[in-house]
mmCIF file of C-alpha atoms in Angstrom:
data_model
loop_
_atom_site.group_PDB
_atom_site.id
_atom_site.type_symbol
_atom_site.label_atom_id
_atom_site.label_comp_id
_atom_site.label_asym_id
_atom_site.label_seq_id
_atom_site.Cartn_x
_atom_site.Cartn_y
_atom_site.Cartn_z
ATOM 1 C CA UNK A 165 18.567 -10.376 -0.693
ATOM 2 C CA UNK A 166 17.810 -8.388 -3.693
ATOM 3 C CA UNK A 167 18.907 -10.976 -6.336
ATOM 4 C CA UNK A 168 16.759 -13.141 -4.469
ATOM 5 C CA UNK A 169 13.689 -11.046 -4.425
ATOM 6 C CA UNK A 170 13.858 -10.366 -8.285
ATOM 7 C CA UNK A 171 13.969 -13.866 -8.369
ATOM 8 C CA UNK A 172 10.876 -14.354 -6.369
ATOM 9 C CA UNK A 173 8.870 -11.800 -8.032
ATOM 10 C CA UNK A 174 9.210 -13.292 -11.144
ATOM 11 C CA UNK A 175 7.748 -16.844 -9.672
ATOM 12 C CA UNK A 176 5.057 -14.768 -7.975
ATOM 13 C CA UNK A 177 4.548 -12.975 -11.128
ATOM 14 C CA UNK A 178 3.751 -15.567 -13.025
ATOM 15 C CA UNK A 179 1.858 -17.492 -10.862
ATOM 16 C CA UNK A 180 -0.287 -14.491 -9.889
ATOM 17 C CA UNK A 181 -0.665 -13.892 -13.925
ATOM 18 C CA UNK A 182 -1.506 -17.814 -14.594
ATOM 19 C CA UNK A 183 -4.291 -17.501 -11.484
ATOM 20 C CA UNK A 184 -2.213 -20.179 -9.666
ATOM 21 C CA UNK A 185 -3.327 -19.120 -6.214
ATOM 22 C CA UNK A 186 -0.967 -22.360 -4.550
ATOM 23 C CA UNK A 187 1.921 -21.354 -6.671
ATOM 24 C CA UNK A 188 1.693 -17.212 -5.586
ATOM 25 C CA UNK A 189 0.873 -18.380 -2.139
ATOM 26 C CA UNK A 190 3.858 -20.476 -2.182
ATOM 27 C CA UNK A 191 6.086 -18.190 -3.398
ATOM 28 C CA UNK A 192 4.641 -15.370 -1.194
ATOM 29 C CA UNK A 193 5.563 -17.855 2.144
ATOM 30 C CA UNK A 194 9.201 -18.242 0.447
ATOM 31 C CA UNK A 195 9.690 -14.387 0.432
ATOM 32 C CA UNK A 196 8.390 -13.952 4.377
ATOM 33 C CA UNK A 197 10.873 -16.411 5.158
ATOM 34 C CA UNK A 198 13.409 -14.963 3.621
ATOM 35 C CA UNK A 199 13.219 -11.034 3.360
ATOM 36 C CA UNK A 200 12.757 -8.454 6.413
ATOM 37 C CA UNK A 201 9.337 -7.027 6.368
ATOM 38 C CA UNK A 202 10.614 -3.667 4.806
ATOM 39 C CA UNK A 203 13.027 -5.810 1.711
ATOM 40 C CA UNK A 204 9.627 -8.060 1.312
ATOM 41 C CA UNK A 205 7.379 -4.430 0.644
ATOM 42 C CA UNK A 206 10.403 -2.195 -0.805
ATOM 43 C CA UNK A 207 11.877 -4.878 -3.415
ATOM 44 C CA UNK A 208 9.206 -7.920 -4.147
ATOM 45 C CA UNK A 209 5.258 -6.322 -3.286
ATOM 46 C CA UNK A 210 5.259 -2.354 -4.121
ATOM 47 C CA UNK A 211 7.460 -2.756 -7.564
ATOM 48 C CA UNK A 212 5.139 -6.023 -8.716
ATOM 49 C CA UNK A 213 2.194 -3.824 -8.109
ATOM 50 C CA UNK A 214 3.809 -0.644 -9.856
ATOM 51 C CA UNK A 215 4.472 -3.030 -13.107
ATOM 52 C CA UNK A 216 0.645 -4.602 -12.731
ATOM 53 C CA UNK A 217 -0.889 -1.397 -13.353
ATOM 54 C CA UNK A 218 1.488 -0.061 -15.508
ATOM 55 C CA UNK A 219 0.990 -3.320 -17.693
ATOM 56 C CA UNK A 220 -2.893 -3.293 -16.957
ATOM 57 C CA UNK A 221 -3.385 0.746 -18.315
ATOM 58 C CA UNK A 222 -0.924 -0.369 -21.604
ATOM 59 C CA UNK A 223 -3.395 -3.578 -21.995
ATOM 60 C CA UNK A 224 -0.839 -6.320 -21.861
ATOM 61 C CA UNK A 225 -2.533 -7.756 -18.694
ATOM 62 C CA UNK A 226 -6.084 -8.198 -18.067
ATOM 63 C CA UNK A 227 -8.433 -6.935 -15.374
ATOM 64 C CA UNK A 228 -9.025 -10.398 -14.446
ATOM 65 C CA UNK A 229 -5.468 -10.806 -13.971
ATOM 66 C CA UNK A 230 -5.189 -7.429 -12.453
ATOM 67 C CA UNK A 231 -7.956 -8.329 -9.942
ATOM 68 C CA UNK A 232 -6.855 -11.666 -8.882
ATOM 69 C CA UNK A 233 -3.017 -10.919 -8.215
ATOM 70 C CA UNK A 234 -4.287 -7.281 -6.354
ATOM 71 C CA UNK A 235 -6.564 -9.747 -4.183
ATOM 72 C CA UNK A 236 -4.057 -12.425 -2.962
ATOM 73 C CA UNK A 237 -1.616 -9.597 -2.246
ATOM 74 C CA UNK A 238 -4.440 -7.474 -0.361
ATOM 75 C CA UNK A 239 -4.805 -11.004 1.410
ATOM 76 C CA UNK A 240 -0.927 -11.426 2.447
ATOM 77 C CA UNK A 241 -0.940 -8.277 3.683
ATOM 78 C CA UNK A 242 -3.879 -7.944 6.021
ATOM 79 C CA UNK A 243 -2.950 -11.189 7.274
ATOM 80 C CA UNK A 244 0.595 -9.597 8.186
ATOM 81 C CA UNK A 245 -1.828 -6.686 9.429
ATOM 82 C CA UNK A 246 -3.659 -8.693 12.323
ATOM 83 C CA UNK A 247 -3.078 -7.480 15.872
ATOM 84 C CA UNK A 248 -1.708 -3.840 14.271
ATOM 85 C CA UNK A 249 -3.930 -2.030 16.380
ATOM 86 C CA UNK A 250 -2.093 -3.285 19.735
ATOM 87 C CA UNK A 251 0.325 -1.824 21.568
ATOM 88 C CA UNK A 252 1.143 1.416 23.174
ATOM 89 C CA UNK A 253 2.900 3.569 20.019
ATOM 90 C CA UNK A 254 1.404 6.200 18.649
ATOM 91 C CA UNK A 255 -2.150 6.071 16.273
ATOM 92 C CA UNK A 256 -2.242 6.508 12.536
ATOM 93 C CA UNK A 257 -5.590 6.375 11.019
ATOM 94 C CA UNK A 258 -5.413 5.367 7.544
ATOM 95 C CA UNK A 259 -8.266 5.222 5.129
ATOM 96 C CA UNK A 260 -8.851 5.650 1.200
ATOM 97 C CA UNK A 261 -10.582 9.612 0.091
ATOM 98 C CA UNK A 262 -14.301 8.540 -1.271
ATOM 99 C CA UNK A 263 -14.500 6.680 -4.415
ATOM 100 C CA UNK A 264 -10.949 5.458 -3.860
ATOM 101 C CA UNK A 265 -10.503 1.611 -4.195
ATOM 102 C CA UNK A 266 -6.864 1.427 -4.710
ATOM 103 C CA UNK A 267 -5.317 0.547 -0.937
ATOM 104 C CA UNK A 268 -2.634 -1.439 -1.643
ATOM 105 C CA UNK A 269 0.036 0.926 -1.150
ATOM 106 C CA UNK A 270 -1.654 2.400 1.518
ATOM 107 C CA UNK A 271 -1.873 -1.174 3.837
ATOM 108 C CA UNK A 272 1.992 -1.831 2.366
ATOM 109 C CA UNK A 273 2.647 1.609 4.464
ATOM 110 C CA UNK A 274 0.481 0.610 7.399
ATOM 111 C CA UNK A 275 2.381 -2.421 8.212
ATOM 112 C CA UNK A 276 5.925 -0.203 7.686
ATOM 113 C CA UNK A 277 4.702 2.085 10.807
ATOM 114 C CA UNK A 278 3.485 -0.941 12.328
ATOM 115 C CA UNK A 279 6.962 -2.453 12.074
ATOM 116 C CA UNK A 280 8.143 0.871 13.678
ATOM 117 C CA UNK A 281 5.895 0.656 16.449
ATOM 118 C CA UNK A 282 2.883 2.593 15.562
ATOM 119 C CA UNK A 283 -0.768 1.462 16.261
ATOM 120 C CA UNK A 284 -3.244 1.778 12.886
ATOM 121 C CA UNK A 285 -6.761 1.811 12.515
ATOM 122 C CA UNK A 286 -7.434 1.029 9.007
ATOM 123 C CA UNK A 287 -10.937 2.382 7.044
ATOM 124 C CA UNK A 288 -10.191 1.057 4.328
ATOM 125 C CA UNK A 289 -11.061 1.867 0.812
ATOM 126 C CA UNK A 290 -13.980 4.731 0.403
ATOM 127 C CA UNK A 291 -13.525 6.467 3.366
ATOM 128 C CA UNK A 292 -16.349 9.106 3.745
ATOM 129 C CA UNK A 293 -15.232 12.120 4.670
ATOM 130 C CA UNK A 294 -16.788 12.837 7.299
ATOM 131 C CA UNK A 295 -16.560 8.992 8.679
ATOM 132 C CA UNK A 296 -13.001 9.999 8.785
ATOM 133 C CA UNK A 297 -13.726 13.105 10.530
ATOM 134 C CA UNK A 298 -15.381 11.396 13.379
ATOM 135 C CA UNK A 299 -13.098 9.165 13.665
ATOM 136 C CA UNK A 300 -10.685 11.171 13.824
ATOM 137 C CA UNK A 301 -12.304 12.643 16.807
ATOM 138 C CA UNK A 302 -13.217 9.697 18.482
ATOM 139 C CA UNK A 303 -9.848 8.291 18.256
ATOM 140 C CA UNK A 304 -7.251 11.303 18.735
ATOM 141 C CA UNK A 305 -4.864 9.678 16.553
ATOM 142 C CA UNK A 306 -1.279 11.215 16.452
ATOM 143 C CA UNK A 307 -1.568 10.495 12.349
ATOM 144 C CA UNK A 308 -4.454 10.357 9.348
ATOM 145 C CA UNK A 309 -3.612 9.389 6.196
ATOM 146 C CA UNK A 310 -6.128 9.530 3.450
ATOM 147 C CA UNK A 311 -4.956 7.673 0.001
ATOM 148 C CA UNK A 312 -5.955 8.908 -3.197
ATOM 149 C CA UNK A 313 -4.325 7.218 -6.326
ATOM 150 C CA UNK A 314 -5.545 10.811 -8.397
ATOM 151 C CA UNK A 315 -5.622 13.892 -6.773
ATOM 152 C CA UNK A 316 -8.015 16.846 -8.307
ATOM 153 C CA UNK A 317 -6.951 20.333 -7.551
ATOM 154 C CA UNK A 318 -6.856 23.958 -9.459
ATOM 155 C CA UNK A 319 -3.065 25.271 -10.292
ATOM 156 C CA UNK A 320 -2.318 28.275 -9.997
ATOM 157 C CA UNK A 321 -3.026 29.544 -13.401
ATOM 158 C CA UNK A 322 -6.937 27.954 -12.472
ATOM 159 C CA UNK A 323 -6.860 25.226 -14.625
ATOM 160 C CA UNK A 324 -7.258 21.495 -13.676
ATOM 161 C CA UNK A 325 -4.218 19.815 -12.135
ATOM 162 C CA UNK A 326 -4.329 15.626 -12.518
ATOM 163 C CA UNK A 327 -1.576 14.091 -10.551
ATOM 164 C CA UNK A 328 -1.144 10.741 -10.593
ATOM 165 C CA UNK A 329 0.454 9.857 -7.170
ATOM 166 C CA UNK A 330 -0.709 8.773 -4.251
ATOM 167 C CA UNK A 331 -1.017 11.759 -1.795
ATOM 168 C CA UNK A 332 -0.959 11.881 1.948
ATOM 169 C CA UNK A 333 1.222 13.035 5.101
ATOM 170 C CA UNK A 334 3.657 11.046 3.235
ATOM 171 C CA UNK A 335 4.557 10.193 -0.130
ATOM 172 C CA UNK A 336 2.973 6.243 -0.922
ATOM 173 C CA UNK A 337 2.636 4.874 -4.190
ATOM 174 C CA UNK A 338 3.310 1.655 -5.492
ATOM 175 C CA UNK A 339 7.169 2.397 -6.136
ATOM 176 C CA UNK A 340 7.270 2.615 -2.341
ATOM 177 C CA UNK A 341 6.811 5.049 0.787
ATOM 178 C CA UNK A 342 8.998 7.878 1.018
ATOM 179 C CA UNK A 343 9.273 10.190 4.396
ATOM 180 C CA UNK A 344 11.154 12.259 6.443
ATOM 181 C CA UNK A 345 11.079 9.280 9.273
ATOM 182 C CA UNK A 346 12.956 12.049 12.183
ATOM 183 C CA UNK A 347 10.654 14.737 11.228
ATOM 184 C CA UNK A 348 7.716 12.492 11.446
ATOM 185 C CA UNK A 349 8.735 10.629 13.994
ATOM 186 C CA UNK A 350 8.340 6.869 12.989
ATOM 187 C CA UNK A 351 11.811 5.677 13.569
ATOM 188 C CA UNK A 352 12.217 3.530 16.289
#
């Protein structure tokens, strides 16, 4: 399935690049017939997205281009999201940290709970704090997770630490999601 995915993402690449919306959606329908829901997020979606904005911060794609593929994908993937608040699993709440836009990655990781049986109420991107908070308290969720694609903190020596992962509960960025699943609890 791999070979087939690298395939794929170089169709979807360049038809997301060339603002072919029919071509990306067609090749986006190819891969969900073909790849399991984790293959389609682990080996076609998170790694396209990694090169994007690796490619977009070294200038050799545009923000136009950036834009355009980041929105069809955001697209695909709340349409795979509808109905993700059913059932009787356990709640994650999962929102962006203020001034965050970047929730790719973090929707990518919703629908890999969801696909393990959790429920999610997504915020979305620019979460208030304290939005969150309430929530939070209104909802009693067994799980937040608040996405920040740069994290601000002091190191120890009291200087300014700039990491440039995604930070939460669990590791998401757009190589992936990475977690102890038995510790957690989202296996199965």
């Amino acid at each position: 399935a791999r070979d087939g995915a690298m395939l794929d993402a170089s169709s979807s690449a360049a038809a997301l690049e060339h603002f072919d919306e029919p071509a990306a959606q067609a090749s986006f329908d190819r891969a969900l017939a073909t790849l399991s829901l984790d293959a389609l997020l682990r080996d076609l979606l998170l790694p396209y997205l990694q090169d994007l904005g690796e490619r977009w911060e070294a200038g050799t794609v545009t923000v136009a281009q950036e834009h355009f593929a980041s929105n069809i994908v955001r697209g695909r993937l709340l349409g795979l999201a509808r109905g993700w608040g059913q059932g009787a699993g356990p709640l994650a709440v999962l929102a962006c940290a203020p001034a965050e836009q970047h929730d790719l990655a973090l929707i990518a990781f919703g629908l890999a709970l969801r696909a393990r049986g959790w429920r999610i109420a997504y915020l979305g991107p620019d979460t208030p704090l304290d939005t969150l908070r309430e929530t939070a308290q209104a909802l009693a969720p067994s799980l937040v997770v608040v996405s920040s694609k740069v994290v601000t903190s002091t190191d120890s020596e009291g200087g300014t630490n700039h990491s440039p992962k995604i930070r939460y509960a669990y590791r998401v960025d757009g190589r992936g999601y990475e977690c102890d699943r038995y510790r957690y609890g989202i296996e199965s």
